Coordinates of C-alpha atoms in Angstrom, one line a residue:
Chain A
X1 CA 84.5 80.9 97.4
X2 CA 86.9 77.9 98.2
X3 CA 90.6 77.9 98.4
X4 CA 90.5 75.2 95.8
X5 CA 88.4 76.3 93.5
X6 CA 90.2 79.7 93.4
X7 CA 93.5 77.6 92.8
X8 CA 91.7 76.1 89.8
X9 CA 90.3 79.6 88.7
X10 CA 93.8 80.4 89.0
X11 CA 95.0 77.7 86.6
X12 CA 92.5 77.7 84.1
X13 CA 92.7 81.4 83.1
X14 CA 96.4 81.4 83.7
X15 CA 97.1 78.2 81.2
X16 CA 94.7 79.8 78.3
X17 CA 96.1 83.0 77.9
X18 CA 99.6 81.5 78.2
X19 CA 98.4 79.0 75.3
X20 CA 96.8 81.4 73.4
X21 CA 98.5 84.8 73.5
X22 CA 102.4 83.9 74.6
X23 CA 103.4 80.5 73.4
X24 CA 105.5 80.2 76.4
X25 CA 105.9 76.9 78.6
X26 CA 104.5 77.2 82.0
X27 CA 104.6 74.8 84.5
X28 CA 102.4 75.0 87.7
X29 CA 103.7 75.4 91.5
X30 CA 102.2 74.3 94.7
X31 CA 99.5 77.0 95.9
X32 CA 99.3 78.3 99.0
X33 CA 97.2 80.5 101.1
X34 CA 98.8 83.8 102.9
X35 CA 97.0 85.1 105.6
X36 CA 98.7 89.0 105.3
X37 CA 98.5 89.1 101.9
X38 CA 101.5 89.4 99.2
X39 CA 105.2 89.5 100.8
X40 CA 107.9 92.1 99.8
X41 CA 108.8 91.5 95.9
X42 CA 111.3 92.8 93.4
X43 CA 109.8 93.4 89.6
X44 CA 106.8 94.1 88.0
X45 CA 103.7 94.2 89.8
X46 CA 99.9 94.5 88.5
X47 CA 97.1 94.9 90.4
X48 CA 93.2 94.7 89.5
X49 CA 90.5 95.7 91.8
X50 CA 86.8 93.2 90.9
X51 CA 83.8 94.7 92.9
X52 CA 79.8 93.5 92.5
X53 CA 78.6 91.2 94.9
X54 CA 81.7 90.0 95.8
X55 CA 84.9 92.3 95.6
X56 CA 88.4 91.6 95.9
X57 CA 91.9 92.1 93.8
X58 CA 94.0 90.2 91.6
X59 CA 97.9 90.5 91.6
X60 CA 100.1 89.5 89.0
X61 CA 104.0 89.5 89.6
X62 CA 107.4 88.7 88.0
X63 CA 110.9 89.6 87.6
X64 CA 112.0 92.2 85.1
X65 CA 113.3 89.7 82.4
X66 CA 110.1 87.5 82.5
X67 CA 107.6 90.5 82.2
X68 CA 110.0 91.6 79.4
X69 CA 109.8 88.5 77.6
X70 CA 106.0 88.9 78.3
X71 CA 106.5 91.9 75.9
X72 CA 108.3 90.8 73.2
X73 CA 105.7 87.0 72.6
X74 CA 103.1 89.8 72.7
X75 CA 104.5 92.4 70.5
X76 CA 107.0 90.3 68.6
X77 CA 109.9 92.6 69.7
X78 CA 112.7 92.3 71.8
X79 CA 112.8 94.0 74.7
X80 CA 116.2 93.6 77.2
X81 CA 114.7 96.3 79.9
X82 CA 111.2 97.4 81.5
X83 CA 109.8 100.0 79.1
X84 CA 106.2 101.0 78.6
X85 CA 105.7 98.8 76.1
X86 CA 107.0 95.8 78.8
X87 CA 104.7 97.5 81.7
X88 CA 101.2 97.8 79.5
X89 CA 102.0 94.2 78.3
X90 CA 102.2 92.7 81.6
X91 CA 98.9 95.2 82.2
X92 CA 97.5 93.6 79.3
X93 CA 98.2 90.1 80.8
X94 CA 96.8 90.9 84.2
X95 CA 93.8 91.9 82.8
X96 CA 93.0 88.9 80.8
X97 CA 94.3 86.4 83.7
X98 CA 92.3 88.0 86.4
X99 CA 89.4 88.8 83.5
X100 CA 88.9 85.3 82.7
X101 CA 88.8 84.3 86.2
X102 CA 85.8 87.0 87.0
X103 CA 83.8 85.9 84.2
X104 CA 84.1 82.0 85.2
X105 CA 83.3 83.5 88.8
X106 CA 79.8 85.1 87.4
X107 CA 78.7 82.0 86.4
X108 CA 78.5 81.1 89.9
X109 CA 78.7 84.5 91.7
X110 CA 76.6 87.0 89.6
X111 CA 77.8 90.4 88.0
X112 CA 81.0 91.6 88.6
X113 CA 83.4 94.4 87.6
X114 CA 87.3 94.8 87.2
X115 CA 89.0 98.3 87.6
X116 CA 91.6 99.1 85.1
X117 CA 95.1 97.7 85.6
X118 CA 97.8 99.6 87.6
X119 CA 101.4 98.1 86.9
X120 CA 104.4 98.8 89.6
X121 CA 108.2 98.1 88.5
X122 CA 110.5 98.7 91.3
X123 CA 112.9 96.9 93.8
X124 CA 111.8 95.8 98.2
X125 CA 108.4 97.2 97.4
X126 CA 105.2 95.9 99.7
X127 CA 101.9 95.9 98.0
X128 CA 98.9 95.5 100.5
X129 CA 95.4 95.6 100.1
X130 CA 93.2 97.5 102.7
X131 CA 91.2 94.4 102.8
X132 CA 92.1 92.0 105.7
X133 CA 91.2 88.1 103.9
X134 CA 93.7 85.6 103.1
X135 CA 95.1 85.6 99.8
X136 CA 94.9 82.9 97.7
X137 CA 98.3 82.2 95.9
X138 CA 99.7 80.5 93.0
X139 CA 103.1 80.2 91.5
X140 CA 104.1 79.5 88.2
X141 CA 107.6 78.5 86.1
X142 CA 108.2 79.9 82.9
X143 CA 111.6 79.1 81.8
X144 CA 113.2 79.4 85.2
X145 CA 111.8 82.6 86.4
X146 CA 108.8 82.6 88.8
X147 CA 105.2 84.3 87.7
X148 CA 102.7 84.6 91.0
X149 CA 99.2 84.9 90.4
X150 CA 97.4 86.0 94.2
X151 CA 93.5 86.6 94.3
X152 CA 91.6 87.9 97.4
X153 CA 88.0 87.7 96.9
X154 CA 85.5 88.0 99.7
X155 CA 81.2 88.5 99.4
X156 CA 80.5 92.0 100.1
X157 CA 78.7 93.0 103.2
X158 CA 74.7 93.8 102.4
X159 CA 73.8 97.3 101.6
X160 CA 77.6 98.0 100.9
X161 CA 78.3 100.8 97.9
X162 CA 80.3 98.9 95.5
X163 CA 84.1 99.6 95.5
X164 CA 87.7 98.8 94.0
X165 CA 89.7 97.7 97.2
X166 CA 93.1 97.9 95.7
X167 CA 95.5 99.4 98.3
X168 CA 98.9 99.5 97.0
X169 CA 102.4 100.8 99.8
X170 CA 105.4 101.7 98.5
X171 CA 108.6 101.2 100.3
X172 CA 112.4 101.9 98.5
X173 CA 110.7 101.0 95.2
X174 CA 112.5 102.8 92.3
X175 CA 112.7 102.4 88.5
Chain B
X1 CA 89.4 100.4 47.8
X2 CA 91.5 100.5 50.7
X3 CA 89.9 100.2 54.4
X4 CA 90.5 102.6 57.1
X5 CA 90.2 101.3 60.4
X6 CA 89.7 102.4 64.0
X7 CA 91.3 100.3 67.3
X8 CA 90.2 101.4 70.0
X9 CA 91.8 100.0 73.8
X10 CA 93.8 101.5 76.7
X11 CA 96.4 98.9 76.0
X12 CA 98.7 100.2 73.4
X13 CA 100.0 96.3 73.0
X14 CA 96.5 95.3 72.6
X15 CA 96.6 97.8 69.9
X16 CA 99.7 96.6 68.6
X17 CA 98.4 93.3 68.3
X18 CA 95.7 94.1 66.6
X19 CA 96.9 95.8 64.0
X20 CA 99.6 93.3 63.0
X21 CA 96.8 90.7 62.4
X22 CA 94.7 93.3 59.8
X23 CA 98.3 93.2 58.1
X24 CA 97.9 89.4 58.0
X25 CA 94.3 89.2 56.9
X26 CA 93.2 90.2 53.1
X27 CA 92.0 93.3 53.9
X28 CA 93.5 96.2 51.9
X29 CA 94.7 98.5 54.4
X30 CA 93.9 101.9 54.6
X31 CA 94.7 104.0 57.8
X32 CA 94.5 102.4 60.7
X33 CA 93.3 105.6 63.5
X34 CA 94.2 104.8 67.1
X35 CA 92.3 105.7 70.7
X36 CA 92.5 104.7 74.3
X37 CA 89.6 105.3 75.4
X38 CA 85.7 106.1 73.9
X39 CA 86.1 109.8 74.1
X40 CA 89.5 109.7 72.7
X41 CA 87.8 107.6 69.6
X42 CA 84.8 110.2 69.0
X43 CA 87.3 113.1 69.3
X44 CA 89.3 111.8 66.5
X45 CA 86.8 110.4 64.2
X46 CA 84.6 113.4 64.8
X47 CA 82.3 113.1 60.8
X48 CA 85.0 111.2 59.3
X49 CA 84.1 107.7 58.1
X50 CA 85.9 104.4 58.8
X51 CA 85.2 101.2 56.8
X52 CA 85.3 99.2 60.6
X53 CA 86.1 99.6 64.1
X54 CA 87.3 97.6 67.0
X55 CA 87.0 98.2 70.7
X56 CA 87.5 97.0 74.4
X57 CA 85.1 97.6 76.5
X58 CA 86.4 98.2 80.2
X59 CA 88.2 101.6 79.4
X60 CA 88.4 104.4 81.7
X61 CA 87.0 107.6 80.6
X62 CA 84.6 106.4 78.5
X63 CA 84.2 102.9 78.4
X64 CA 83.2 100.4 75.3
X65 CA 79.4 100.8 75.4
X66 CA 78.6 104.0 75.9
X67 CA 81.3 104.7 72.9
X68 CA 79.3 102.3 71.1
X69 CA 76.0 104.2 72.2
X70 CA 77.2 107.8 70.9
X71 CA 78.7 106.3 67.9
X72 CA 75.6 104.6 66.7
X73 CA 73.7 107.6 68.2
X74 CA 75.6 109.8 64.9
X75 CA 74.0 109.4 61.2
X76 CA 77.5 109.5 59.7
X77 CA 78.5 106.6 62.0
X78 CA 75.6 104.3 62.6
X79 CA 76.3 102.5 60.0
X80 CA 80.1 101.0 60.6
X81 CA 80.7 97.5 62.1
X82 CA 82.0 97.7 65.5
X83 CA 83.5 94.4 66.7
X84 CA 84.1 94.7 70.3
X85 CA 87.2 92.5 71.3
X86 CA 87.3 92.5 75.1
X87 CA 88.0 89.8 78.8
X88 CA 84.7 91.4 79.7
X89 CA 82.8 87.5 78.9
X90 CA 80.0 88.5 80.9
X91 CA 76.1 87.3 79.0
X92 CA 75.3 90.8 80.0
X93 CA 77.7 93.1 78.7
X94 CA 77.3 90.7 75.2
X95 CA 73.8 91.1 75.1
X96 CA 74.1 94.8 76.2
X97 CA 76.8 95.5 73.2
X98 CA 74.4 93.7 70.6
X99 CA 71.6 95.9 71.8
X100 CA 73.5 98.9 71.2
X101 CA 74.6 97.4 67.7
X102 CA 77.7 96.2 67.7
X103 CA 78.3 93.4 64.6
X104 CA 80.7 91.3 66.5
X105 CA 82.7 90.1 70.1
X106 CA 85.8 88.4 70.8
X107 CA 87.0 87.3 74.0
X108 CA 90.7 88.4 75.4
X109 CA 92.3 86.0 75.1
X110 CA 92.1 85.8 71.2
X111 CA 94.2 84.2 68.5
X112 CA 94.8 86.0 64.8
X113 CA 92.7 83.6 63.5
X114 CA 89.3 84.1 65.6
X115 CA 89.6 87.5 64.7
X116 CA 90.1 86.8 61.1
X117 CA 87.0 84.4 61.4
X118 CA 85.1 87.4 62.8
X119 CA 85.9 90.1 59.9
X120 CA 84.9 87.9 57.4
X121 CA 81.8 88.9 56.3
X122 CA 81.6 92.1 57.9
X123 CA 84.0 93.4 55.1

């Protein structure tokens, strides 16, 4: 699947969960592609294997205070530090950004499947799949603070055993 | 006569969610059980009766459908709307869920209102 149409994946999915769950502006950034995959990040981190026949993962990161706002537009709270309530939120989020984009993808693609969620909080943490494709990237503005939306997606190899390639390493990370 | 109702998802905000819009609809609330998972849901409903359940379908443990399966699969259940609310959009997985009897689907993302829209009638 195309770089671009990936971006507009991206967007679509992105844009209607924003509209329909949060209520939150959201402006859209330049995409990008990154050959090795997600740098080192600070925040809250979610991750979301899709396997069939094509498999990949879908990242979703932010800083602390965004994913906590995520929290509080879903759960009309407030919410001033990363609890589990703020962590299965931006779970929650992950798994309808990244789910909307795998069923627009079947349309064109055929069956797939997504893993469950795994959310990171911590600080100069590296998260790298085991796959090696270039990651599709796209960056998003949501009253100042930065929400990154990366998809790696790649057809599986024929006569392949289905699998979630989600590879996450931890370096200095720390609640 | 009040309603007691069953949400069933790994999310606890999903949950959350949900169980602010009953609140908002005209239901008249009875207790509302919790589960994060299928087995989770069958363990604690085990014969007793609820008036209406909802449920994800990508769960770990035991996932949507094959809760949906067992539970229809049980006299004392069979007969309970399940409305499964869920980002799994997929033809298949809907047709698969009607198969196995479920009354009703929503699609993550959802607004109060769609889910409103899908109750009625089913109450």
């Amino acid at each position: 699947m195309e770089h671009e149409q990936l971006v507009e994946e991206i967007r679509i999915a992105t844009r209607e969960v924003f509209e329909t769950m949060l209520s939150l502006p959201l402006a859209e950034g330049e995409p990008s592609i990154e050959p090795n995959g997600p740098a080192p990040c600070d925040g809250v981190v979610a991750l979301i294997g899709m396997t069939g026949a094509w498999t990949g993962t879908g990242i979703i990161s932010c800083p602390a205070v965004l994913a906590c706002k995520f929290a509080g537009q879903f759960l009309m709270g407030a919410y001033d530090s990363v609890s589990d309530d703020v962590l299965d939120a931006v779970g929650e989020l992950t798994n309808m950004i990244i789910g909307g984009i795998k069923t627009r993808m079947e349309e064109k693609l055929g069956p797939m499947a997504l893993s469950v969620p795994t959310v990171i909080y911590g600080r100069n943490f590296t998260t790298r799949s085991l796959a090696r494709h270039r990651w599709t990237v796209v960056r998003f503005d949501c009253e100042g603070n930065h929400l990154c939306v990366q998809l790696c997606v790649t057809q599986a190899a024929a006569g392949s055993s289905p699998r979630i390639p989600v590879g996450v390493a931890l370096h200095e990370s720390g609640r | 006569m009040a309603l007691d109702v069953m949400i069933v998802d790994d999310s606890a905000a999903i949950r959350k969610i949900l169980q602010r819009v009953l609140v908002q609809t005209d239901i008249q609330l009875g207790t509302v059980l919790e589960a994060g998972d299928g087995q989770e849901a069958l363990n604690t409903l085990g014969d007793r009766k609820v008036g209406l359940i909802l449920s994800d379908i990508n769960m770990p443990i035991m996932d949507g459908l094959q809760f949906l399966a067992q539970l229809k699969a049980n006299p004392v259940h069979k007969s309970v709307p399940v409305v499964m609310i869920t980002t799994e959009g997929s033809q298949q997985k809907v047709l698969e869920a009607v198969q196995l009897g479920a009354a009703g689907y929503v699609k993550k993302p959802f607004t109060a209102d769609q889910i409103k829209e899908k109750l009625v009638g089913l109450i």
